[in-house]
């Protein structure tokens, strides 16, 4: 099968090698259009967030869901950077649900946005990149009368999250615990591409579906993430760059340890890309290379394609090589 390796170069000289796998699946037929490298079984990490949000929305009342705007939905599926506007919006959502920041189970962490992190003396829970997702999980648990500590894999919400991921991916998943303390799911890359193809299909069905069924809501989540990439990522991040620089509409989500998932509504395709080593700096070049095969291009440099020193000077590059 085709192979893809990202080469890290410093002043034109090889420094690192990052083998990658990728799968592209077409929605209407579930056909594999492109398969690169082994079909690794790996953890979804944050790439499952649109599906976790979908589960949370299914357990909130209809009027609450209808009152949410697209920025709220993008934040609910986000690995946000903990910038001021992200934190303010998480706190506004908590207020709207009548919840407290101290009830979130994700833990306090430094914002991913380094200038913001450097300016702080203390990290707060709302700064955690997963605080938007956790706000929705907490709200759904409260509304259903389920335990407000929603971390346990046997918690009704987490059981339903796993069932949703199994259904959209078309295969059963193992479970591990994510960085933010809740379950994350383990399965083949092809299943992740298949699930993301479902997002693309739902998006293709209509940009502003207000229906109450799962497909309408999944389409609405997908378009919210597309329209507000800042709220699902942050300044300088790969997610934001891929969405804003692509030659056609895409919805994307990074997952920790070198995973990247893409929904391409115009062609009804789902794409999953994994850097085997988990070095996410290699994702930018890998995303460009895989998407170029599918006819999608990006303007300017993507994060990870340039290697910079501490002063911001470009001292090398990362390039994808096909074998």
PDB file of C-alpha atoms in Angstrom:
ATOM      1  CA  UNK A   1       0.000   0.000   0.000  1.00  0.00           C
ATOM      2  CA  UNK A   2       0.946   3.642  -0.375  1.00  0.00           C
ATOM      3  CA  UNK A   3       3.146   5.124   2.338  1.00  0.00           C
ATOM      4  CA  UNK A   4       3.399   8.649   3.692  1.00  0.00           C
ATOM      5  CA  UNK A   5       6.281   9.886   5.825  1.00  0.00           C
ATOM      6  CA  UNK A   6       6.783  13.455   7.025  1.00  0.00           C
ATOM      7  CA  UNK A   7      10.449  14.464   6.958  1.00  0.00           C
ATOM      8  CA  UNK A   8      11.698  17.032   9.450  1.00  0.00           C
ATOM      9  CA  UNK A   9      14.535  19.053   7.972  1.00  0.00           C
ATOM     10  CA  UNK A  10      16.808  21.638   9.570  1.00  0.00           C
ATOM     11  CA  UNK A  11      18.724  23.712   7.045  1.00  0.00           C
ATOM     12  CA  UNK A  12      17.855  21.085   4.423  1.00  0.00           C
ATOM     13  CA  UNK A  13      19.293  18.207   6.472  1.00  0.00           C
ATOM     14  CA  UNK A  14      17.169  15.345   7.749  1.00  0.00           C
ATOM     15  CA  UNK A  15      16.404  15.401  11.488  1.00  0.00           C
ATOM     16  CA  UNK A  16      13.198  13.397  12.025  1.00  0.00           C
ATOM     17  CA  UNK A  17      10.881  10.925  10.259  1.00  0.00           C
ATOM     18  CA  UNK A  18       7.165  10.671  11.012  1.00  0.00           C
ATOM     19  CA  UNK A  19       5.290   7.768   9.349  1.00  0.00           C
ATOM     20  CA  UNK A  20       1.577   8.484   8.891  1.00  0.00           C
ATOM     21  CA  UNK A  21      -1.631   6.617   8.105  1.00  0.00           C
ATOM     22  CA  UNK A  22      -4.696   8.097   6.415  1.00  0.00           C
ATOM     23  CA  UNK A  23      -8.123   6.891   5.316  1.00  0.00           C
ATOM     24  CA  UNK A  24     -10.638   8.714   3.095  1.00  0.00           C
ATOM     25  CA  UNK A  25     -14.200   7.367   3.047  1.00  0.00           C
ATOM     26  CA  UNK A  26     -17.040   8.411   0.798  1.00  0.00           C
ATOM     27  CA  UNK A  27     -20.449   8.872   2.463  1.00  0.00           C
ATOM     28  CA  UNK A  28     -22.999   7.557  -0.035  1.00  0.00           C
ATOM     29  CA  UNK A  29     -21.362   4.161  -0.514  1.00  0.00           C
ATOM     30  CA  UNK A  30     -19.034   3.962   2.492  1.00  0.00           C
ATOM     31  CA  UNK A  31     -16.321   3.244  -0.052  1.00  0.00           C
ATOM     32  CA  UNK A  32     -12.649   3.666   0.887  1.00  0.00           C
ATOM     33  CA  UNK A  33     -11.291   6.177  -1.646  1.00  0.00           C
ATOM     34  CA  UNK A  34      -7.770   6.349  -0.250  1.00  0.00           C
ATOM     35  CA  UNK A  35      -5.885   4.220   2.259  1.00  0.00           C
ATOM     36  CA  UNK A  36      -2.352   5.150   3.281  1.00  0.00           C
ATOM     37  CA  UNK A  37      -0.245   3.063   5.666  1.00  0.00           C
ATOM     38  CA  UNK A  38      -1.698   0.576   8.161  1.00  0.00           C
ATOM     39  CA  UNK A  39      -5.269   1.013   9.427  1.00  0.00           C
ATOM     40  CA  UNK A  40      -4.052   1.717  12.955  1.00  0.00           C
ATOM     41  CA  UNK A  41      -6.313   1.225  15.938  1.00  0.00           C
ATOM     42  CA  UNK A  42      -5.896   4.365  17.996  1.00  0.00           C
ATOM     43  CA  UNK A  43      -7.690   6.574  20.518  1.00  0.00           C
ATOM     44  CA  UNK A  44     -10.098   9.228  19.268  1.00  0.00           C
ATOM     45  CA  UNK A  45      -9.117  11.716  21.960  1.00  0.00           C
ATOM     46  CA  UNK A  46     -10.661  15.088  20.981  1.00  0.00           C
ATOM     47  CA  UNK A  47     -11.745  13.959  17.502  1.00  0.00           C
ATOM     48  CA  UNK A  48     -14.885  12.450  19.092  1.00  0.00           C
ATOM     49  CA  UNK A  49     -16.057  15.828  20.431  1.00  0.00           C
ATOM     50  CA  UNK A  50     -18.771  16.495  17.810  1.00  0.00           C
ATOM     51  CA  UNK A  51     -20.342  13.124  18.696  1.00  0.00           C
ATOM     52  CA  UNK A  52     -20.021  13.716  22.447  1.00  0.00           C
ATOM     53  CA  UNK A  53     -21.702  17.099  21.958  1.00  0.00           C
ATOM     54  CA  UNK A  54     -24.466  15.436  19.925  1.00  0.00           C
ATOM     55  CA  UNK A  55     -25.110  13.049  22.854  1.00  0.00           C
ATOM     56  CA  UNK A  56     -25.219  15.932  25.343  1.00  0.00           C
ATOM     57  CA  UNK A  57     -27.681  17.866  23.150  1.00  0.00           C
ATOM     58  CA  UNK A  58     -29.942  14.793  22.947  1.00  0.00           C
ATOM     59  CA  UNK A  59     -30.290  14.954  26.744  1.00  0.00           C
ATOM     60  CA  UNK A  60     -31.108  18.670  26.990  1.00  0.00           C
ATOM     61  CA  UNK A  61     -34.594  19.976  26.339  1.00  0.00           C
ATOM     62  CA  UNK A  62     -35.478  21.206  22.863  1.00  0.00           C
ATOM     63  CA  UNK A  63     -35.899  24.880  23.840  1.00  0.00           C
ATOM     64  CA  UNK A  64     -32.422  24.924  25.436  1.00  0.00           C
ATOM     65  CA  UNK A  65     -30.848  23.428  22.307  1.00  0.00           C
ATOM     66  CA  UNK A  66     -32.699  25.858  20.016  1.00  0.00           C
ATOM     67  CA  UNK A  67     -31.505  28.815  22.120  1.00  0.00           C
ATOM     68  CA  UNK A  68     -27.821  27.933  21.570  1.00  0.00           C
ATOM     69  CA  UNK A  69     -25.999  29.828  18.857  1.00  0.00           C
ATOM     70  CA  UNK A  70     -23.351  28.428  16.533  1.00  0.00           C
ATOM     71  CA  UNK A  71     -20.481  29.826  18.634  1.00  0.00           C
ATOM     72  CA  UNK A  72     -21.817  27.866  21.630  1.00  0.00           C
ATOM     73  CA  UNK A  73     -21.897  24.673  19.551  1.00  0.00           C
ATOM     74  CA  UNK A  74     -18.379  25.252  18.199  1.00  0.00           C
ATOM     75  CA  UNK A  75     -17.199  25.719  21.786  1.00  0.00           C
ATOM     76  CA  UNK A  76     -19.019  22.538  22.840  1.00  0.00           C
ATOM     77  CA  UNK A  77     -16.968  20.555  20.292  1.00  0.00           C
ATOM     78  CA  UNK A  78     -13.767  22.521  20.902  1.00  0.00           C
ATOM     79  CA  UNK A  79     -10.248  21.959  22.047  1.00  0.00           C
ATOM     80  CA  UNK A  80     -10.082  25.701  22.612  1.00  0.00           C
ATOM     81  CA  UNK A  81      -6.963  27.666  23.416  1.00  0.00           C
ATOM     82  CA  UNK A  82      -8.151  29.175  26.696  1.00  0.00           C
ATOM     83  CA  UNK A  83      -7.981  32.708  25.314  1.00  0.00           C
ATOM     84  CA  UNK A  84     -10.040  35.382  27.059  1.00  0.00           C
ATOM     85  CA  UNK A  85     -13.005  35.117  24.671  1.00  0.00           C
ATOM     86  CA  UNK A  86     -13.091  31.314  25.035  1.00  0.00           C
ATOM     87  CA  UNK A  87     -13.111  31.517  28.839  1.00  0.00           C
ATOM     88  CA  UNK A  88     -15.766  34.257  28.904  1.00  0.00           C
ATOM     89  CA  UNK A  89     -18.021  32.217  26.661  1.00  0.00           C
ATOM     90  CA  UNK A  90     -17.614  29.025  28.736  1.00  0.00           C
ATOM     91  CA  UNK A  91     -18.533  31.011  31.867  1.00  0.00           C
ATOM     92  CA  UNK A  92     -21.546  32.555  30.112  1.00  0.00           C
ATOM     93  CA  UNK A  93     -22.736  29.053  29.133  1.00  0.00           C
ATOM     94  CA  UNK A  94     -22.311  27.804  32.710  1.00  0.00           C
ATOM     95  CA  UNK A  95     -24.389  30.780  33.912  1.00  0.00           C
ATOM     96  CA  UNK A  96     -27.084  30.028  31.357  1.00  0.00           C
ATOM     97  CA  UNK A  97     -27.313  26.419  32.561  1.00  0.00           C
ATOM     98  CA  UNK A  98     -27.243  27.539  36.228  1.00  0.00           C
ATOM     99  CA  UNK A  99     -23.961  25.710  36.833  1.00  0.00           C
ATOM    100  CA  UNK A 100     -20.657  26.567  38.531  1.00  0.00           C
ATOM    101  CA  UNK A 101     -17.171  26.330  37.073  1.00  0.00           C
ATOM    102  CA  UNK A 102     -16.133  24.271  40.124  1.00  0.00           C
ATOM    103  CA  UNK A 103     -18.569  21.525  39.041  1.00  0.00           C
ATOM    104  CA  UNK A 104     -16.648  20.847  35.801  1.00  0.00           C
ATOM    105  CA  UNK A 105     -14.606  17.640  36.069  1.00  0.00           C
ATOM    106  CA  UNK A 106     -11.887  18.423  33.504  1.00  0.00           C
ATOM    107  CA  UNK A 107      -9.390  19.982  35.937  1.00  0.00           C
ATOM    108  CA  UNK A 108      -7.598  23.324  35.727  1.00  0.00           C
ATOM    109  CA  UNK A 109      -4.905  23.593  33.075  1.00  0.00           C
ATOM    110  CA  UNK A 110      -2.753  26.161  31.340  1.00  0.00           C
ATOM    111  CA  UNK A 111      -4.347  27.707  28.244  1.00  0.00           C
ATOM    112  CA  UNK A 112      -2.863  26.324  25.010  1.00  0.00           C
ATOM    113  CA  UNK A 113      -2.452  29.948  23.885  1.00  0.00           C
ATOM    114  CA  UNK A 114       1.050  30.662  25.184  1.00  0.00           C
ATOM    115  CA  UNK A 115       0.838  34.468  25.507  1.00  0.00           C
ATOM    116  CA  UNK A 116      -2.312  33.994  27.591  1.00  0.00           C
ATOM    117  CA  UNK A 117      -0.646  31.299  29.713  1.00  0.00           C
ATOM    118  CA  UNK A 118       2.424  33.458  30.343  1.00  0.00           C
ATOM    119  CA  UNK A 119       0.260  36.325  31.557  1.00  0.00           C
ATOM    120  CA  UNK A 120      -1.399  34.262  34.311  1.00  0.00           C
ATOM    121  CA  UNK A 121      -0.394  33.483  37.859  1.00  0.00           C
ATOM    122  CA  UNK A 122      -3.064  30.804  38.309  1.00  0.00           C
ATOM    123  CA  UNK A 123      -4.787  28.445  35.895  1.00  0.00           C
ATOM    124  CA  UNK A 124      -8.556  27.998  36.074  1.00  0.00           C
ATOM    125  CA  UNK A 125     -10.879  25.192  35.059  1.00  0.00           C
ATOM    126  CA  UNK A 126     -12.583  27.192  32.284  1.00  0.00           C
ATOM    127  CA  UNK A 127      -9.157  27.557  30.622  1.00  0.00           C
ATOM    128  CA  UNK A 128      -8.943  23.793  30.081  1.00  0.00           C
ATOM    129  CA  UNK A 129      -9.281  23.160  26.330  1.00  0.00           C
ATOM    130  CA  UNK A 130     -12.145  20.719  27.041  1.00  0.00           C
ATOM    131  CA  UNK A 131     -14.204  23.020  29.292  1.00  0.00           C
ATOM    132  CA  UNK A 132     -16.833  23.658  26.599  1.00  0.00           C
ATOM    133  CA  UNK A 133     -17.500  19.938  26.109  1.00  0.00           C
ATOM    134  CA  UNK A 134     -17.577  19.421  29.891  1.00  0.00           C
ATOM    135  CA  UNK A 135     -20.089  22.255  30.321  1.00  0.00           C
ATOM    136  CA  UNK A 136     -22.504  20.433  28.013  1.00  0.00           C
ATOM    137  CA  UNK A 137     -21.868  17.067  29.725  1.00  0.00           C
ATOM    138  CA  UNK A 138     -22.558  18.629  33.124  1.00  0.00           C
ATOM    139  CA  UNK A 139     -25.726  20.357  31.850  1.00  0.00           C
ATOM    140  CA  UNK A 140     -27.034  17.129  30.286  1.00  0.00           C
ATOM    141  CA  UNK A 141     -26.313  15.168  33.472  1.00  0.00           C
ATOM    142  CA  UNK A 142     -28.089  17.788  35.557  1.00  0.00           C
ATOM    143  CA  UNK A 143     -31.121  17.823  33.264  1.00  0.00           C
ATOM    144  CA  UNK A 144     -31.405  14.003  33.312  1.00  0.00           C
ATOM    145  CA  UNK A 145     -30.927  13.707  37.081  1.00  0.00           C
ATOM    146  CA  UNK A 146     -27.754  11.651  36.522  1.00  0.00           C
ATOM    147  CA  UNK A 147     -24.718  11.938  38.845  1.00  0.00           C
ATOM    148  CA  UNK A 148     -23.026  15.309  38.308  1.00  0.00           C
ATOM    149  CA  UNK A 149     -19.641  13.590  38.393  1.00  0.00           C
ATOM    150  CA  UNK A 150     -19.918  12.278  34.836  1.00  0.00           C
ATOM    151  CA  UNK A 151     -16.386  10.803  34.544  1.00  0.00           C
ATOM    152  CA  UNK A 152     -17.103   7.101  35.124  1.00  0.00           C
ATOM    153  CA  UNK A 153     -17.216   4.960  31.937  1.00  0.00           C
ATOM    154  CA  UNK A 154     -20.387   3.387  33.441  1.00  0.00           C
ATOM    155  CA  UNK A 155     -22.083   6.817  33.820  1.00  0.00           C
ATOM    156  CA  UNK A 156     -25.208   6.841  31.593  1.00  0.00           C
ATOM    157  CA  UNK A 157     -23.869   9.738  29.501  1.00  0.00           C
ATOM    158  CA  UNK A 158     -20.534   7.990  28.840  1.00  0.00           C
ATOM    159  CA  UNK A 159     -22.298   4.717  27.960  1.00  0.00           C
ATOM    160  CA  UNK A 160     -24.346   6.669  25.400  1.00  0.00           C
ATOM    161  CA  UNK A 161     -21.212   8.442  24.083  1.00  0.00           C
ATOM    162  CA  UNK A 162     -19.545   5.106  23.467  1.00  0.00           C
ATOM    163  CA  UNK A 163     -22.668   3.749  21.747  1.00  0.00           C
ATOM    164  CA  UNK A 164     -22.801   6.834  19.486  1.00  0.00           C
ATOM    165  CA  UNK A 165     -19.154   6.491  18.471  1.00  0.00           C
ATOM    166  CA  UNK A 166     -19.652   2.746  17.835  1.00  0.00           C
ATOM    167  CA  UNK A 167     -22.686   3.484  15.640  1.00  0.00           C
ATOM    168  CA  UNK A 168     -21.180   6.294  13.561  1.00  0.00           C
ATOM    169  CA  UNK A 169     -17.832   4.496  13.103  1.00  0.00           C
ATOM    170  CA  UNK A 170     -19.456   1.133  12.414  1.00  0.00           C
ATOM    171  CA  UNK A 171     -17.306  -0.842  14.856  1.00  0.00           C
ATOM    172  CA  UNK A 172     -17.059  -1.481  18.621  1.00  0.00           C
ATOM    173  CA  UNK A 173     -14.560   0.566  20.648  1.00  0.00           C
ATOM    174  CA  UNK A 174     -12.301  -0.034  23.605  1.00  0.00           C
ATOM    175  CA  UNK A 175     -12.143   2.593  26.346  1.00  0.00           C
ATOM    176  CA  UNK A 176      -9.342   4.545  28.012  1.00  0.00           C
ATOM    177  CA  UNK A 177      -9.329   7.699  30.103  1.00  0.00           C
ATOM    178  CA  UNK A 178      -8.649  10.955  28.280  1.00  0.00           C
ATOM    179  CA  UNK A 179      -6.490  13.879  29.408  1.00  0.00           C
ATOM    180  CA  UNK A 180      -9.637  15.621  30.670  1.00  0.00           C
ATOM    181  CA  UNK A 181     -10.610  12.613  32.872  1.00  0.00           C
ATOM    182  CA  UNK A 182     -13.546  11.231  30.869  1.00  0.00           C
ATOM    183  CA  UNK A 183     -13.600   8.099  28.665  1.00  0.00           C
ATOM    184  CA  UNK A 184     -11.975   8.186  25.235  1.00  0.00           C
ATOM    185  CA  UNK A 185     -12.583   5.500  22.640  1.00  0.00           C
ATOM    186  CA  UNK A 186     -10.179   3.127  20.867  1.00  0.00           C
ATOM    187  CA  UNK A 187     -10.804   1.853  17.355  1.00  0.00           C
ATOM    188  CA  UNK A 188      -9.472   1.713  13.793  1.00  0.00           C
ATOM    189  CA  UNK A 189      -8.636   4.859  11.820  1.00  0.00           C
ATOM    190  CA  UNK A 190     -11.047   3.696   9.097  1.00  0.00           C
ATOM    191  CA  UNK A 191     -13.887   3.887  11.648  1.00  0.00           C
ATOM    192  CA  UNK A 192     -12.923   7.434  12.532  1.00  0.00           C
ATOM    193  CA  UNK A 193     -12.978   8.364   8.827  1.00  0.00           C
ATOM    194  CA  UNK A 194     -16.389   6.668   8.475  1.00  0.00           C
ATOM    195  CA  UNK A 195     -17.788   8.613  11.440  1.00  0.00           C
ATOM    196  CA  UNK A 196     -16.458  11.892  10.072  1.00  0.00           C
ATOM    197  CA  UNK A 197     -17.992  11.016   6.692  1.00  0.00           C
ATOM    198  CA  UNK A 198     -21.326  10.997   8.571  1.00  0.00           C
ATOM    199  CA  UNK A 199     -20.622  14.598   9.659  1.00  0.00           C
ATOM    200  CA  UNK A 200     -19.900  15.512   6.020  1.00  0.00           C
ATOM    201  CA  UNK A 201     -23.128  13.828   4.899  1.00  0.00           C
ATOM    202  CA  UNK A 202     -25.139  15.590   7.589  1.00  0.00           C
ATOM    203  CA  UNK A 203     -23.588  18.939   6.580  1.00  0.00           C
ATOM    204  CA  UNK A 204     -24.319  18.271   2.898  1.00  0.00           C
ATOM    205  CA  UNK A 205     -27.994  17.747   3.782  1.00  0.00           C
ATOM    206  CA  UNK A 206     -28.357  21.406   4.808  1.00  0.00           C
ATOM    207  CA  UNK A 207     -26.369  24.209   6.421  1.00  0.00           C
ATOM    208  CA  UNK A 208     -28.977  25.385   8.914  1.00  0.00           C
ATOM    209  CA  UNK A 209     -30.997  22.269   9.684  1.00  0.00           C
ATOM    210  CA  UNK A 210     -33.068  23.116  12.739  1.00  0.00           C
ATOM    211  CA  UNK A 211     -34.593  19.638  12.971  1.00  0.00           C
ATOM    212  CA  UNK A 212     -34.591  17.659  16.192  1.00  0.00           C
ATOM    213  CA  UNK A 213     -33.227  14.445  14.683  1.00  0.00           C
ATOM    214  CA  UNK A 214     -29.595  13.395  15.128  1.00  0.00           C
ATOM    215  CA  UNK A 215     -28.591  14.037  11.488  1.00  0.00           C
ATOM    216  CA  UNK A 216     -29.950  17.605  11.518  1.00  0.00           C
ATOM    217  CA  UNK A 217     -28.123  18.277  14.755  1.00  0.00           C
ATOM    218  CA  UNK A 218     -24.889  16.690  13.554  1.00  0.00           C
ATOM    219  CA  UNK A 219     -25.078  18.896  10.431  1.00  0.00           C
ATOM    220  CA  UNK A 220     -25.688  21.938  12.602  1.00  0.00           C
ATOM    221  CA  UNK A 221     -22.656  21.083  14.793  1.00  0.00           C
ATOM    222  CA  UNK A 222     -20.508  20.549  11.680  1.00  0.00           C
ATOM    223  CA  UNK A 223     -21.446  23.912  10.160  1.00  0.00           C
ATOM    224  CA  UNK A 224     -20.994  25.681  13.525  1.00  0.00           C
ATOM    225  CA  UNK A 225     -17.437  24.321  13.737  1.00  0.00           C
ATOM    226  CA  UNK A 226     -16.819  25.389  10.143  1.00  0.00           C
ATOM    227  CA  UNK A 227     -18.200  28.918  10.600  1.00  0.00           C
ATOM    228  CA  UNK A 228     -16.507  29.566  13.959  1.00  0.00           C
ATOM    229  CA  UNK A 229     -13.132  27.800  13.829  1.00  0.00           C
ATOM    230  CA  UNK A 230     -11.692  30.234  16.383  1.00  0.00           C
ATOM    231  CA  UNK A 231     -14.173  29.004  18.992  1.00  0.00           C
ATOM    232  CA  UNK A 232     -13.287  25.368  18.380  1.00  0.00           C
ATOM    233  CA  UNK A 233      -9.519  26.051  18.397  1.00  0.00           C
ATOM    234  CA  UNK A 234      -7.660  29.373  18.714  1.00  0.00           C
ATOM    235  CA  UNK A 235      -5.060  31.709  17.256  1.00  0.00           C
ATOM    236  CA  UNK A 236      -2.166  30.049  15.434  1.00  0.00           C
ATOM    237  CA  UNK A 237      -3.684  26.562  15.696  1.00  0.00           C
ATOM    238  CA  UNK A 238      -3.797  23.958  12.923  1.00  0.00           C
ATOM    239  CA  UNK A 239      -7.611  23.537  13.072  1.00  0.00           C
ATOM    240  CA  UNK A 240      -8.180  27.256  12.517  1.00  0.00           C
ATOM    241  CA  UNK A 241      -5.583  27.428   9.702  1.00  0.00           C
ATOM    242  CA  UNK A 242      -6.920  24.386   7.839  1.00  0.00           C
ATOM    243  CA  UNK A 243     -10.508  25.692   7.885  1.00  0.00           C
ATOM    244  CA  UNK A 244      -9.654  29.298   6.954  1.00  0.00           C
ATOM    245  CA  UNK A 245      -7.090  28.459   4.242  1.00  0.00           C
ATOM    246  CA  UNK A 246      -8.797  25.561   2.469  1.00  0.00           C
ATOM    247  CA  UNK A 247      -9.966  25.836  -1.130  1.00  0.00           C
ATOM    248  CA  UNK A 248     -13.443  24.575  -0.102  1.00  0.00           C
ATOM    249  CA  UNK A 249     -15.514  24.285   3.104  1.00  0.00           C
ATOM    250  CA  UNK A 250     -14.084  21.816   5.636  1.00  0.00           C
ATOM    251  CA  UNK A 251     -14.884  20.965   9.242  1.00  0.00           C
ATOM    252  CA  UNK A 252     -11.924  19.596  11.165  1.00  0.00           C
ATOM    253  CA  UNK A 253     -10.813  18.474  14.603  1.00  0.00           C
ATOM    254  CA  UNK A 254      -7.438  17.675  16.022  1.00  0.00           C
ATOM    255  CA  UNK A 255      -7.107  14.838  18.508  1.00  0.00           C
ATOM    256  CA  UNK A 256      -4.160  14.548  20.889  1.00  0.00           C
ATOM    257  CA  UNK A 257      -1.205  12.363  19.873  1.00  0.00           C
ATOM    258  CA  UNK A 258      -1.201  13.177  16.183  1.00  0.00           C
ATOM    259  CA  UNK A 259      -4.768  12.509  15.050  1.00  0.00           C
ATOM    260  CA  UNK A 260      -6.656  14.808  12.654  1.00  0.00           C
ATOM    261  CA  UNK A 261     -10.180  14.267  11.316  1.00  0.00           C
ATOM    262  CA  UNK A 262     -11.854  16.152   8.466  1.00  0.00           C
ATOM    263  CA  UNK A 263     -15.414  16.328   7.118  1.00  0.00           C
ATOM    264  CA  UNK A 264     -15.625  17.485   3.508  1.00  0.00           C
ATOM    265  CA  UNK A 265     -19.305  18.299   2.894  1.00  0.00           C
ATOM    266  CA  UNK A 266     -18.919  19.316  -0.769  1.00  0.00           C
ATOM    267  CA  UNK A 267     -17.734  15.825  -1.711  1.00  0.00           C
ATOM    268  CA  UNK A 268     -19.413  13.983   1.185  1.00  0.00           C
ATOM    269  CA  UNK A 269     -16.120  12.541   2.441  1.00  0.00           C
ATOM    270  CA  UNK A 270     -14.625  11.782   5.830  1.00  0.00           C
ATOM    271  CA  UNK A 271     -10.855  11.813   6.306  1.00  0.00           C
ATOM    272  CA  UNK A 272      -8.781  10.586   9.258  1.00  0.00           C
ATOM    273  CA  UNK A 273      -5.019  11.109   9.459  1.00  0.00           C
ATOM    274  CA  UNK A 274      -2.699   9.775  12.174  1.00  0.00           C
ATOM    275  CA  UNK A 275       0.989  10.501  12.782  1.00  0.00           C
ATOM    276  CA  UNK A 276       2.128   7.174  14.264  1.00  0.00           C
ATOM    277  CA  UNK A 277       4.507   8.740  16.798  1.00  0.00           C
ATOM    278  CA  UNK A 278       1.908  11.208  18.055  1.00  0.00           C
ATOM    279  CA  UNK A 279       4.056  14.212  17.083  1.00  0.00           C
ATOM    280  CA  UNK A 280       1.326  16.647  16.096  1.00  0.00           C
ATOM    281  CA  UNK A 281       3.753  19.122  14.479  1.00  0.00           C
ATOM    282  CA  UNK A 282       3.917  16.646  11.580  1.00  0.00           C
ATOM    283  CA  UNK A 283       0.144  16.926  10.973  1.00  0.00           C
ATOM    284  CA  UNK A 284       0.224  20.146   8.910  1.00  0.00           C
ATOM    285  CA  UNK A 285       2.360  18.641   6.134  1.00  0.00           C
ATOM    286  CA  UNK A 286       0.443  15.333   6.313  1.00  0.00           C
ATOM    287  CA  UNK A 287      -2.933  17.093   6.016  1.00  0.00           C
ATOM    288  CA  UNK A 288      -1.720  19.099   3.004  1.00  0.00           C
ATOM    289  CA  UNK A 289      -0.377  15.978   1.259  1.00  0.00           C
ATOM    290  CA  UNK A 290      -3.469  13.812   1.828  1.00  0.00           C
ATOM    291  CA  UNK A 291      -5.902  16.581   0.880  1.00  0.00           C
ATOM    292  CA  UNK A 292      -3.898  17.419  -2.258  1.00  0.00           C
ATOM    293  CA  UNK A 293      -4.581  13.835  -3.407  1.00  0.00           C
ATOM    294  CA  UNK A 294      -8.285  14.608  -2.979  1.00  0.00           C
ATOM    295  CA  UNK A 295      -8.051  17.934  -4.854  1.00  0.00           C
ATOM    296  CA  UNK A 296      -8.138  20.285  -1.835  1.00  0.00           C
ATOM    297  CA  UNK A 297      -5.424  22.919  -1.464  1.00  0.00           C
ATOM    298  CA  UNK A 298      -4.423  25.425   1.248  1.00  0.00           C
ATOM    299  CA  UNK A 299      -3.128  28.962   0.863  1.00  0.00           C
ATOM    300  CA  UNK A 300      -0.018  29.978   2.811  1.00  0.00           C
ATOM    301  CA  UNK A 301       1.901  27.817   5.269  1.00  0.00           C
ATOM    302  CA  UNK A 302       0.096  25.550   7.716  1.00  0.00           C
ATOM    303  CA  UNK A 303       1.341  25.287  11.312  1.00  0.00           C
ATOM    304  CA  UNK A 304       4.033  22.614  11.532  1.00  0.00           C
ATOM    305  CA  UNK A 305       5.325  23.140   8.002  1.00  0.00           C
ATOM    306  CA  UNK A 306       7.990  25.570   9.183  1.00  0.00           C
ATOM    307  CA  UNK A 307      10.488  24.847  11.959  1.00  0.00           C
ATOM    308  CA  UNK A 308      11.254  28.021  13.916  1.00  0.00           C
ATOM    309  CA  UNK A 309      13.756  28.847  16.602  1.00  0.00           C
ATOM    310  CA  UNK A 310      12.853  30.592  19.880  1.00  0.00           C
ATOM    311  CA  UNK A 311      13.132  33.995  18.190  1.00  0.00           C
ATOM    312  CA  UNK A 312      10.646  32.980  15.496  1.00  0.00           C
ATOM    313  CA  UNK A 313      13.211  32.666  12.713  1.00  0.00           C
ATOM    314  CA  UNK A 314      12.529  29.841  10.222  1.00  0.00           C
ATOM    315  CA  UNK A 315      15.389  27.344  10.523  1.00  0.00           C
ATOM    316  CA  UNK A 316      13.855  24.302   8.854  1.00  0.00           C
ATOM    317  CA  UNK A 317      10.741  22.682   7.433  1.00  0.00           C
ATOM    318  CA  UNK A 318       8.604  19.558   7.567  1.00  0.00           C
ATOM    319  CA  UNK A 319       7.637  17.984   4.257  1.00  0.00           C
ATOM    320  CA  UNK A 320       5.434  15.037   3.387  1.00  0.00           C
ATOM    321  CA  UNK A 321       7.026  12.401   1.160  1.00  0.00           C
ATOM    322  CA  UNK A 322       5.089   9.625  -0.600  1.00  0.00           C
ATOM    323  CA  UNK A 323       6.669   6.164  -0.853  1.00  0.00           C
TER     324      UNK A 323
END
